[in-house]
mmCIF file of C-alpha atoms and ligand atoms in Angstrom:
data_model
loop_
_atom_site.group_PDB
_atom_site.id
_atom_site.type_symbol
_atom_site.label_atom_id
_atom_site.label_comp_id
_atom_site.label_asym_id
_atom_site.label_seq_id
_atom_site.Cartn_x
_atom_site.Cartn_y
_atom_site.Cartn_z
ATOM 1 C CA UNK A 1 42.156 0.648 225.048
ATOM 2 C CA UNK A 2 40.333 -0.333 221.943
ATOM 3 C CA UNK A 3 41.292 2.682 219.867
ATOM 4 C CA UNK A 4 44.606 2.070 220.418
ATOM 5 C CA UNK A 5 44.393 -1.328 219.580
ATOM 6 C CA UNK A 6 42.938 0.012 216.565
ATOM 7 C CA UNK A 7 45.423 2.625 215.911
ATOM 8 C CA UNK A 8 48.450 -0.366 216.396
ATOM 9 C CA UNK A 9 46.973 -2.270 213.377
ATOM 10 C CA UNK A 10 46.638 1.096 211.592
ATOM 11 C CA UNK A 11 50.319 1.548 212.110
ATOM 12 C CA UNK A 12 51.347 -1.936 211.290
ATOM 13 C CA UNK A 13 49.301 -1.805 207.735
ATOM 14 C CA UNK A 14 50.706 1.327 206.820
ATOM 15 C CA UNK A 15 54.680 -0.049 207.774
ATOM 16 C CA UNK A 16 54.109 -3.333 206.208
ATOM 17 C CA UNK A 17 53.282 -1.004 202.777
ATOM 18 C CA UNK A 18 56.410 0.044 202.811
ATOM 19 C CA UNK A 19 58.478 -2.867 203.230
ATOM 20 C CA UNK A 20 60.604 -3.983 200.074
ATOM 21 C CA UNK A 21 62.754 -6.784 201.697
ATOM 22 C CA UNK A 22 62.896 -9.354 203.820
ATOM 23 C CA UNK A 23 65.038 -7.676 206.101
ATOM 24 C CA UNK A 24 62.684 -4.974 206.215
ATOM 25 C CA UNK A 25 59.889 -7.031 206.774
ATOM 26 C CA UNK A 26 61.675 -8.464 210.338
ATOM 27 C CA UNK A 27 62.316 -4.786 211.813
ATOM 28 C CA UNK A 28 58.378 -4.685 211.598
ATOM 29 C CA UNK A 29 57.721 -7.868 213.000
ATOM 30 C CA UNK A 30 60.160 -6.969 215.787
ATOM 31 C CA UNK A 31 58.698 -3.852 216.023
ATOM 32 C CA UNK A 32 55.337 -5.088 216.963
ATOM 33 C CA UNK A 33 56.093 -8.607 218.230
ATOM 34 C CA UNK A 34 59.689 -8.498 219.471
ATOM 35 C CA UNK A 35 60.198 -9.024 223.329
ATOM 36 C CA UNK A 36 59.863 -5.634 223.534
ATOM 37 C CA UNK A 37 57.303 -5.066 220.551
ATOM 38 C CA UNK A 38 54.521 -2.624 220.630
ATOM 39 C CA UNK A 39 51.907 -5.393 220.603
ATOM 40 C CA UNK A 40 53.837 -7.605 223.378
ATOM 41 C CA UNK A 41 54.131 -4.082 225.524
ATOM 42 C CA UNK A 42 50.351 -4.550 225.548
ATOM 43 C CA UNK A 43 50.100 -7.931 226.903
ATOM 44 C CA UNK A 44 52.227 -7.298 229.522
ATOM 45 C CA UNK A 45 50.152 -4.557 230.399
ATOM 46 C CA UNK A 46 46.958 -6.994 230.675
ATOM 47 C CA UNK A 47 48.664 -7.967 234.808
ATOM 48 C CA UNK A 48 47.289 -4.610 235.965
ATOM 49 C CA UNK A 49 43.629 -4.805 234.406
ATOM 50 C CA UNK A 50 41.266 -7.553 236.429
ATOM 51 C CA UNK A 51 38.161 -9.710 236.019
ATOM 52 C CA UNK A 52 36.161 -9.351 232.982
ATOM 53 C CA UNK A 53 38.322 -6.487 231.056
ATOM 54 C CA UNK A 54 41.564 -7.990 231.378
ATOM 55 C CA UNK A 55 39.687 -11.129 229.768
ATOM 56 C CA UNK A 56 37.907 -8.884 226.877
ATOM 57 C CA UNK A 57 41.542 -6.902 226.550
ATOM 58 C CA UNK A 58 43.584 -10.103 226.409
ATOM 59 C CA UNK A 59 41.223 -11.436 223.495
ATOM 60 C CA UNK A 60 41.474 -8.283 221.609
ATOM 61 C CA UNK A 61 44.988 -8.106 221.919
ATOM 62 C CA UNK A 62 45.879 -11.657 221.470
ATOM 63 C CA UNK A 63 43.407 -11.334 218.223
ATOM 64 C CA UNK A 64 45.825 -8.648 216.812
ATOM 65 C CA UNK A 65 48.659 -10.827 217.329
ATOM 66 C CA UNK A 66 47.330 -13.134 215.200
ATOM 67 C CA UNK A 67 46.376 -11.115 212.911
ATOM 68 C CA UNK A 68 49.963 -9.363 212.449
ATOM 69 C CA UNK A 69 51.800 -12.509 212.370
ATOM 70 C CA UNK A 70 49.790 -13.981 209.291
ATOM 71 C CA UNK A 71 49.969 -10.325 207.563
ATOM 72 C CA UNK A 72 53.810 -10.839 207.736
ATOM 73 C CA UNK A 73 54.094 -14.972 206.411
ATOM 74 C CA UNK A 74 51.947 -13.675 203.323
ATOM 75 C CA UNK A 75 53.741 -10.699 202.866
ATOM 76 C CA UNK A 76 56.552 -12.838 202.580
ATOM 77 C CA UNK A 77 55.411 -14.056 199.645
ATOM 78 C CA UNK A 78 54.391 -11.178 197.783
ATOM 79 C CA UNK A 79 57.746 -10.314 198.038
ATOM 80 C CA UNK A 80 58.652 -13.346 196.581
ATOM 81 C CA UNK A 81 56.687 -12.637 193.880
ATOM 82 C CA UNK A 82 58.147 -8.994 193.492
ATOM 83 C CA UNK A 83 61.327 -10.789 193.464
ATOM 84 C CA UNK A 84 60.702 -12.826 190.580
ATOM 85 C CA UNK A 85 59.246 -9.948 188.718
ATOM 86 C CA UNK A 86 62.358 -8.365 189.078
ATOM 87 C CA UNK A 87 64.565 -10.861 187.855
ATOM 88 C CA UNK A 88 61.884 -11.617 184.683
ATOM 89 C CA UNK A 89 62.140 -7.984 184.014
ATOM 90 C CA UNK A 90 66.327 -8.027 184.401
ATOM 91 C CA UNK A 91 66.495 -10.717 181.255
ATOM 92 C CA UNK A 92 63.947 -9.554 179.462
ATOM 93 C CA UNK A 93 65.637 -6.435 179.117
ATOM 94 C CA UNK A 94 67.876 -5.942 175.836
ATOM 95 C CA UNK A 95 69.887 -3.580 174.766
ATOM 96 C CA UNK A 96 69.801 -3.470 171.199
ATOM 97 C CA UNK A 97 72.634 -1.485 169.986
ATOM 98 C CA UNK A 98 74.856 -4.567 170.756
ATOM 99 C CA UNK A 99 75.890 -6.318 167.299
ATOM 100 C CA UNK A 100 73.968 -9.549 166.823
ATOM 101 C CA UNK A 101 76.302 -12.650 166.474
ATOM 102 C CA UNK A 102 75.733 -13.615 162.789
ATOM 103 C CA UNK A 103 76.394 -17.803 162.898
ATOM 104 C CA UNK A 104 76.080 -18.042 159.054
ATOM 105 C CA UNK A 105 75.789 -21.632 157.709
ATOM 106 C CA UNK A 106 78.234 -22.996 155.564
ATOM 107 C CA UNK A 107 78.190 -25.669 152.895
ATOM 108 C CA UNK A 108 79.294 -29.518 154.171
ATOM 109 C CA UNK A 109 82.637 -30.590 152.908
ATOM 110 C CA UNK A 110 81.200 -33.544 151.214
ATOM 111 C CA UNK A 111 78.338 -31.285 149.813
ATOM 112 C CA UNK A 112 80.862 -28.968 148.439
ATOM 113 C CA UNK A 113 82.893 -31.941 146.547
ATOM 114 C CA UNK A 114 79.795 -33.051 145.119
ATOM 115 C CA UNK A 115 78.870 -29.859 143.609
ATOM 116 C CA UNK A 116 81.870 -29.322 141.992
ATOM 117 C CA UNK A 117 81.785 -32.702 140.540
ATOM 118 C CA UNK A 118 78.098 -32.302 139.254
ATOM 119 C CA UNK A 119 78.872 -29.045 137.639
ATOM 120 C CA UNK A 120 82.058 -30.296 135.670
ATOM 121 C CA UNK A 121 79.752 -33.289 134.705
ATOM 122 C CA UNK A 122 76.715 -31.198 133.664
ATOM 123 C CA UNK A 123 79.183 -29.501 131.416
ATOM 124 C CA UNK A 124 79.880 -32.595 129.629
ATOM 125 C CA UNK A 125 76.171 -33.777 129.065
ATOM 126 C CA UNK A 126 75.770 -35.602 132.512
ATOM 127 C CA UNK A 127 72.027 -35.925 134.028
ATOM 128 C CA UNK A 128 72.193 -35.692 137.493
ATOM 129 C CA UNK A 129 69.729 -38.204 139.521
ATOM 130 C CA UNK A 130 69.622 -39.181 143.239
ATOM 131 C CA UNK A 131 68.658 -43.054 144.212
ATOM 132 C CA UNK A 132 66.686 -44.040 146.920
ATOM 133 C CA UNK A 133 68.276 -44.644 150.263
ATOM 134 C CA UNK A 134 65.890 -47.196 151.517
ATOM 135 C CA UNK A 135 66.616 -49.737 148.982
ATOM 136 C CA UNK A 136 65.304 -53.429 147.710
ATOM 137 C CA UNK A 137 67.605 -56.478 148.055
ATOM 138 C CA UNK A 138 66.655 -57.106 144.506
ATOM 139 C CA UNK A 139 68.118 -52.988 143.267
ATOM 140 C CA UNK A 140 71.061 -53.303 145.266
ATOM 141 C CA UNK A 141 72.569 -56.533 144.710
ATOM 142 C CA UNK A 142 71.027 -59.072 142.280
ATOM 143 C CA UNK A 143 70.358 -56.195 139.610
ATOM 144 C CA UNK A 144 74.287 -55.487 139.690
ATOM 145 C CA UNK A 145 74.879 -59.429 139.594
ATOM 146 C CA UNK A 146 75.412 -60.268 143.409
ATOM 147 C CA UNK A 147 72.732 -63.354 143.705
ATOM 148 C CA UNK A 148 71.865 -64.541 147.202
ATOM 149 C CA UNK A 149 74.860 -66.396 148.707
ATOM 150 C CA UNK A 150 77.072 -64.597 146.173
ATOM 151 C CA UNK A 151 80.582 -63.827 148.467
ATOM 152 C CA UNK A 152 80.478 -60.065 147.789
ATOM 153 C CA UNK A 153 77.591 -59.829 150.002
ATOM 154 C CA UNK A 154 79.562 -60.235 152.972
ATOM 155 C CA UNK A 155 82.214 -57.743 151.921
ATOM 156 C CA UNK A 156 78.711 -54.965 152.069
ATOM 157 C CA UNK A 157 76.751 -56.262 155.425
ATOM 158 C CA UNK A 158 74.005 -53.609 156.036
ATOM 159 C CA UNK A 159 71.004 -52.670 157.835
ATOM 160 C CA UNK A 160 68.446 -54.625 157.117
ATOM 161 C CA UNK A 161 64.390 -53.559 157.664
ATOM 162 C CA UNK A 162 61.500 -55.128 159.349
ATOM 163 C CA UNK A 163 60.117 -55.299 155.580
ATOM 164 C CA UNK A 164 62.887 -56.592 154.177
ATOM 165 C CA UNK A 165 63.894 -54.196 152.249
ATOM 166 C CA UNK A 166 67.521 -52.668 153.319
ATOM 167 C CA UNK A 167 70.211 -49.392 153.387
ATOM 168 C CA UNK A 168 71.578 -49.285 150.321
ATOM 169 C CA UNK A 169 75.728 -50.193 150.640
ATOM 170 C CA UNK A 170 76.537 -48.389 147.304
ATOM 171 C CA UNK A 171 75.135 -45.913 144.979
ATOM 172 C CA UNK A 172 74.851 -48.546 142.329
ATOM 173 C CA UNK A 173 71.828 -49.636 143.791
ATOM 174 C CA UNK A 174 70.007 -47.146 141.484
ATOM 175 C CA UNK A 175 71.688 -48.742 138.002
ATOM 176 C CA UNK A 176 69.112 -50.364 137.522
ATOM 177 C CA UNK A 177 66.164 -48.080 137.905
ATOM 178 C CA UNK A 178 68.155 -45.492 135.915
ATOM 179 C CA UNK A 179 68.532 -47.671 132.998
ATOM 180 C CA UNK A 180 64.730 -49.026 133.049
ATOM 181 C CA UNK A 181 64.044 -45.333 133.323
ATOM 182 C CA UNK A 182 66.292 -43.712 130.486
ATOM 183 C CA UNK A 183 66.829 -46.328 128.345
ATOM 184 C CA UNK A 184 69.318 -47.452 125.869
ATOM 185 C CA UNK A 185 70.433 -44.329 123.930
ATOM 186 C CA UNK A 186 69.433 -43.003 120.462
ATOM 187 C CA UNK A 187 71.603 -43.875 117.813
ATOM 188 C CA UNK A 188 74.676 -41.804 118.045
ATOM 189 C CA UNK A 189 74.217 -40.927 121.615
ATOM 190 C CA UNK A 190 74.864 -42.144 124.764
ATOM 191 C CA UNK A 191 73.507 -42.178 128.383
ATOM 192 C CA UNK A 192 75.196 -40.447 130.880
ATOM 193 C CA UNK A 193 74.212 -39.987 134.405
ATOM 194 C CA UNK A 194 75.909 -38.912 137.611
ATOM 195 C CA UNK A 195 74.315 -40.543 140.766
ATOM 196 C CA UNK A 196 75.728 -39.179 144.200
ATOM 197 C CA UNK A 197 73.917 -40.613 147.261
ATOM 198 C CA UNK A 198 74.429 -41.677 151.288
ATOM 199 C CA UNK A 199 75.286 -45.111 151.664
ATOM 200 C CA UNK A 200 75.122 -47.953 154.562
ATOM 201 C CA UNK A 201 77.775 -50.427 156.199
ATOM 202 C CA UNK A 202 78.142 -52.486 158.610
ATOM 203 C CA UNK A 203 81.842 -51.369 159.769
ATOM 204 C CA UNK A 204 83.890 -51.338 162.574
ATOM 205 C CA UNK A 205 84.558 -47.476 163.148
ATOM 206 C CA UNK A 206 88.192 -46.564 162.985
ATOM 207 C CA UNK A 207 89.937 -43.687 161.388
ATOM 208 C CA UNK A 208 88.787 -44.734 157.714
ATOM 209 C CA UNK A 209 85.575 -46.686 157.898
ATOM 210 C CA UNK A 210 82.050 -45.144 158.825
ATOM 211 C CA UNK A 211 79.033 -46.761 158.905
ATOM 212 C CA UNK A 212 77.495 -43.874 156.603
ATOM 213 C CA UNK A 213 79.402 -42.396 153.797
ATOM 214 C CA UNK A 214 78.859 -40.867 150.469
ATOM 215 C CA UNK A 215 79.397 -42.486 146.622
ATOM 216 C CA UNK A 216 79.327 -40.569 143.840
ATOM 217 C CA UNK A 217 78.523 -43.226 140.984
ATOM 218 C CA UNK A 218 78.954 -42.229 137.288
ATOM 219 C CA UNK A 219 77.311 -44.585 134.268
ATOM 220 C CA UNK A 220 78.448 -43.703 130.553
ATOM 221 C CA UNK A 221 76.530 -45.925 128.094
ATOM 222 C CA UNK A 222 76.686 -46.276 124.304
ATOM 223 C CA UNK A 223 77.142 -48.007 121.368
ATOM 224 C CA UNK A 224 81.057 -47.866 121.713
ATOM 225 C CA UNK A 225 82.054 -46.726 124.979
ATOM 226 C CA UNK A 226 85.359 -48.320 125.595
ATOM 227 C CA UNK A 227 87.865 -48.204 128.521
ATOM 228 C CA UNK A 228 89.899 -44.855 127.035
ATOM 229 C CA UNK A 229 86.248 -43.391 127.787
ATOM 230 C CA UNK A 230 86.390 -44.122 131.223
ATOM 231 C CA UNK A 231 89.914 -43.064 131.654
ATOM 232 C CA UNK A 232 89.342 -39.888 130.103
ATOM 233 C CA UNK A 233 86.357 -39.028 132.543
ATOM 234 C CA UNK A 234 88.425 -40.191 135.750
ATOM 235 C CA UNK A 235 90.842 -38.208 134.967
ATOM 236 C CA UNK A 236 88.593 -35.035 134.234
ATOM 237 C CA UNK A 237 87.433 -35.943 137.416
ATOM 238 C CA UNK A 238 90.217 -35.696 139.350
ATOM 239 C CA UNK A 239 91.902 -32.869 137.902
ATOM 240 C CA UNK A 240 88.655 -31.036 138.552
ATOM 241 C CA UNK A 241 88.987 -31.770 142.222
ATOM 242 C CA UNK A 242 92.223 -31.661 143.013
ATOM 243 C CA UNK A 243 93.037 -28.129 140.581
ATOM 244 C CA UNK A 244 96.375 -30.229 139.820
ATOM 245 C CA UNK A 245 97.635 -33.023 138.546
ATOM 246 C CA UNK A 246 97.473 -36.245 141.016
ATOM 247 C CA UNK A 247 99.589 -39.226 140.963
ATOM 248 C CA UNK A 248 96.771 -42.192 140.921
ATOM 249 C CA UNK A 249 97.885 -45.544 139.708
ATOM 250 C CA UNK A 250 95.087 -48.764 138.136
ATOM 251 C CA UNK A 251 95.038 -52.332 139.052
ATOM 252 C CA UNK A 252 92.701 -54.469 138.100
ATOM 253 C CA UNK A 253 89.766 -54.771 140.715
ATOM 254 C CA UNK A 254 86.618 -56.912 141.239
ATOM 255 C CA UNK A 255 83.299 -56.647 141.145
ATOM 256 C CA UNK A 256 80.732 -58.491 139.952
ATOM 257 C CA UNK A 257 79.020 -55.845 137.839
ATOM 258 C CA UNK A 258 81.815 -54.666 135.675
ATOM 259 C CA UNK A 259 84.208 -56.750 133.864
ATOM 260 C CA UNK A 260 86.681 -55.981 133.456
ATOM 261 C CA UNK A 261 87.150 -54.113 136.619
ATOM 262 C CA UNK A 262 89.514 -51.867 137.710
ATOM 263 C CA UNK A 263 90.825 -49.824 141.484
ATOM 264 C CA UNK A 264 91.911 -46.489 140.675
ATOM 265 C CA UNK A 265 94.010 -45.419 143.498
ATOM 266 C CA UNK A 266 95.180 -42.161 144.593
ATOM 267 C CA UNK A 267 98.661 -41.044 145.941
ATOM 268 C CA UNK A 268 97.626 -40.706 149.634
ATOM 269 C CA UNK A 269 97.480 -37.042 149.927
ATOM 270 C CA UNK A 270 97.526 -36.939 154.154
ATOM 271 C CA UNK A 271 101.046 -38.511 154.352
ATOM 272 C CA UNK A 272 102.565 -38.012 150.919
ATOM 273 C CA UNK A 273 102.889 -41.369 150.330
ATOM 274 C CA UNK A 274 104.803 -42.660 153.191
ATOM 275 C CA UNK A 275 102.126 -44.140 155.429
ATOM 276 C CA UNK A 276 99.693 -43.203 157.719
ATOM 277 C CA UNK A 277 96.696 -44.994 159.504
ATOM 278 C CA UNK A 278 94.314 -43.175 156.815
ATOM 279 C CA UNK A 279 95.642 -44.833 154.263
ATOM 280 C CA UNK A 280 96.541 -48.368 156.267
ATOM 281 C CA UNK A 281 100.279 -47.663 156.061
ATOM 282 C CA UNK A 282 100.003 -48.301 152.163
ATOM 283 C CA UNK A 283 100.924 -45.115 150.924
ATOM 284 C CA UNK A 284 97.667 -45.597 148.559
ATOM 285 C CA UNK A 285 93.814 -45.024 148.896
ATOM 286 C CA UNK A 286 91.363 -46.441 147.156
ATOM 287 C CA UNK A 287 89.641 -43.740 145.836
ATOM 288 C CA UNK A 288 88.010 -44.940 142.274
ATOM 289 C CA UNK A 289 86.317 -48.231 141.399
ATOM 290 C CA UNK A 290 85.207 -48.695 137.751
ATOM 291 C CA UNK A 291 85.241 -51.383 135.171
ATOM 292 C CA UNK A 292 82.697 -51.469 131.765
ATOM 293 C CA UNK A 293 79.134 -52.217 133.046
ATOM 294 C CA UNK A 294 78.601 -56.137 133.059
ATOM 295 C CA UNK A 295 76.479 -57.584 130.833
ATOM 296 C CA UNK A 296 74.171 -59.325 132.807
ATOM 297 C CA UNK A 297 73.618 -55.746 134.342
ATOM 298 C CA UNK A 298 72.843 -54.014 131.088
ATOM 299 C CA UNK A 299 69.973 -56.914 130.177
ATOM 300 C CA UNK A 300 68.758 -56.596 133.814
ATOM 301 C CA UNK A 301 68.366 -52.898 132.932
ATOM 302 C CA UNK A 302 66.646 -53.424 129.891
ATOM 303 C CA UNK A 303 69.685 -53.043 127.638
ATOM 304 C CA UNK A 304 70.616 -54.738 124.996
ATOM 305 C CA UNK A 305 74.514 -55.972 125.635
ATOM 306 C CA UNK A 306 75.460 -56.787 122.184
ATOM 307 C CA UNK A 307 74.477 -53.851 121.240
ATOM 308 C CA UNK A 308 75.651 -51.286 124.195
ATOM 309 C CA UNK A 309 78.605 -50.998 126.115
ATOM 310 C CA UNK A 310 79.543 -48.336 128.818
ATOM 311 C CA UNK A 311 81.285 -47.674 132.169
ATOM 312 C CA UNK A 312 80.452 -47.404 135.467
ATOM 313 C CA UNK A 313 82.357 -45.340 138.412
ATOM 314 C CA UNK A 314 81.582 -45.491 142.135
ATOM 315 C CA UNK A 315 83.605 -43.099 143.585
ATOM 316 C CA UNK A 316 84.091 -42.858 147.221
ATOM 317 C CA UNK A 317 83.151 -38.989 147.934
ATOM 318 C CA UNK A 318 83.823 -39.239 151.735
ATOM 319 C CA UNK A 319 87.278 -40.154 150.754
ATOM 320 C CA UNK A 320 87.809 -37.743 148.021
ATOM 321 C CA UNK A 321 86.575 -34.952 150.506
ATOM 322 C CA UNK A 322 89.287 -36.150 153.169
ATOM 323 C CA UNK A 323 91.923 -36.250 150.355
ATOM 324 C CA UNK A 324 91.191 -32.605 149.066
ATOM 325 C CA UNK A 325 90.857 -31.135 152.981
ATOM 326 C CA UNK A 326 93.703 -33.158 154.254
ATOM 327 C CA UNK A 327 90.447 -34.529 156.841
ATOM 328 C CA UNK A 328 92.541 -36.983 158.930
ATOM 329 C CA UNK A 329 89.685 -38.949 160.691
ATOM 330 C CA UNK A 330 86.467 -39.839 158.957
ATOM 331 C CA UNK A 331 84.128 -39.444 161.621
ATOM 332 C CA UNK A 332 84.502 -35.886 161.134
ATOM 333 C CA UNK A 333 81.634 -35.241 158.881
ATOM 334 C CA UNK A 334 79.138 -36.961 160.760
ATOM 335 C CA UNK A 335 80.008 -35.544 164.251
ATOM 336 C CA UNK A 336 78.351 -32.150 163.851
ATOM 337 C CA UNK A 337 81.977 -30.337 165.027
ATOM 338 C CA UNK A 338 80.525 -27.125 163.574
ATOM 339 C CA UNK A 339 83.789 -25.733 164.533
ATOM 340 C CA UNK A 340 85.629 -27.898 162.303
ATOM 341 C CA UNK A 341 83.455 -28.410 159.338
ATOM 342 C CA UNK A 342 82.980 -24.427 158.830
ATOM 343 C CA UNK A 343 86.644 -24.042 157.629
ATOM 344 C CA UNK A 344 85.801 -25.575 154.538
ATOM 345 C CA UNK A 345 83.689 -22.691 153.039
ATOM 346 C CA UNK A 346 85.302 -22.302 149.250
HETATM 347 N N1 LIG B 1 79.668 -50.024 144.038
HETATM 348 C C1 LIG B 1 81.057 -50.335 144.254
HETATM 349 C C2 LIG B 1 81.362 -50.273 145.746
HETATM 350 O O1 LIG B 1 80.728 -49.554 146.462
HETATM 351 C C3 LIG B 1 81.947 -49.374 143.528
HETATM 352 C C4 LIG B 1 81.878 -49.452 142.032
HETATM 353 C C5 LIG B 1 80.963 -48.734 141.321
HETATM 354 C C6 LIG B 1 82.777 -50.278 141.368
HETATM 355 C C7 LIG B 1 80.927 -48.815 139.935
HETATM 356 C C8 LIG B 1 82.759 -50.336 139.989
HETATM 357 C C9 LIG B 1 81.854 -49.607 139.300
HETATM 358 O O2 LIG B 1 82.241 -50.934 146.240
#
């Protein structure tokens, strides 16, 4: 009785090796445990053994049971675990005769403007500097003649720091340290600098208006600079950009650190003219502040104003990138659309 008890569990170890799935697994326990099971065979048995044997027998018997019915609720879980191997092993496997996907980078729109501006510049004797973003109060508007209280502030609302110290609203925040840094120019020569940079408003988002955008600001400084300068370098400018010649027309403009001051605008290039919410139905965009440098700016920069004149240019980049791509909505370039910004690869 014993032995074969012995020989059962024999049987069941060697079956349960073999098993590979669940449903595997329950034809052994059925096999063994079922109504009709090898091990419940036995119990029944136990009604024609008596007294102390069936007692011992019933023990035994009952102990393999037990024993089988654990076996199979951990086996259960090494198959689990043999499951999971299997998968792991699935996605780890590669076949490596399938081309890779190459997702190249490509240059931003606005970066690509920029560059083509700075290497026209650098042609013509430009030094090409970057200004801080995180700018003082002090660099951004009283050092291009906006005092505390002064209107214009409102018009360029920013972020403002814990320390006080804000995002700059336009790239001439970096006049002055440019000008405390070069200098006035030799006799003879002049000063000319190209500043591009990320700026900071406070704006209501719509089609034309982000609260991040990029200037490109240009400073030409000299004993005569004159307004035919400026014109002359505008237009360079644009022609560069545009490979053609654009209709742009000037009216005078304000701002408190040139005088006198002038809006260069641009033919709107998205609806030819006629009107479109890029271009507020006008038909124009303004594309080109610029005026001669004030001269309460040049003495805040350390330059003498009766000596020295120049210009000064704060052109909108974002703008001119929109223009060039036909770029209907300017929340394009900050929204990451990889799809969209790739096209623009020159
Ligand atoms: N800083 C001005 C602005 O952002 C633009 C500007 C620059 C105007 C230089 C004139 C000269 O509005």
């Amino acid at each position: 009785m014993f032995e074969k008890l012995e020989n059962l569990k024999l049987k069941f170890e060697e079956e349960l090796n073999d098993v590979n799935s669940n449903d595997e697994l329950e034809k052994v326990r059925v096999e063994f445990l079922g109504k009709k099971g090898l091990v419940t065979e036995e119990l029944k048995n136990l009604r024609n053994l008596s007294g102390e044997e069936k007692k011992n027998a019933g023990m035994k018997i009952n102990q393999l049971k037990s024993y089988i019915e654990k076996a199979i609720v951990d086996y259960q879980k090494v198959l689990e675990e043999k499951e999971y191997q299997r998968e792991i092993e699935k996605s780890e496997r590669y076949d490596y005769s399938i081309p890779s996907i190459k997702e190249i980078g490509t240059l931003h729109p606005i970066t690509i403007v920029q560059k083509q501006i700075e290497d026209k510049f650098k042609t013509m004797g430009f030094i090409i500097e970057d200004g801080l973003e995180i700018q003082t109060e002090y660099n951004n508007f009283e050092a291009v003649n906006i005092p505390e209280n002064h209107p214009a502030r409102d018009m360029q609302d920013t972020y403002y720091l814990e320390n006080g110290q804000i995002l700059k609203t336009h790239t001439s925040a970096a006049q002055n340290t440019i000008m405390k840094k070069y200098g006035a120019p030799k006799p003879g020569e002049s000063l000319k600098v190209l500043f591009p940079g990320r700026c900071f408003r406070n704006e209501n988002l719509d089609a034309s208006h982000e609260n991040t955008f990029f200037q490109l600001e240009g400073m030409m400084i000299g004993e005569d600079i004159s307004i035919s300068n400026l014109i002359y370098f505008m237009k360079v400018l644009l022609t560069e950009v545009f490979e053609r010649d654009v209709k742009v027309r000037l009216r005078p403009g304000f701002f408190p650190f040139v005088e006198p001051g002038f809006e260069l605008d641009i033919n709107c290039e998205i609806c030819g003219g006629s009107g479109c919410p890029t271009c507020k139905h006008s038909g124009w965009l303004e594309l080109l502040p610029c005026g001669m440098i004030h001269p309460n700016v040049l003495s805040m920069g350390g330059i003498d104003p009766d000596k020295y004149t120049g210009f000064a240019f704060g052109l909108g980049l974002t703008r001119l990138a929109m223009m060039k791509y036909n770029i209907k909505d300017i929340r394009l370039f900050n929204s990451g659309n990889i799809k969209q910004l790739k096209q623009f690869i020159k």
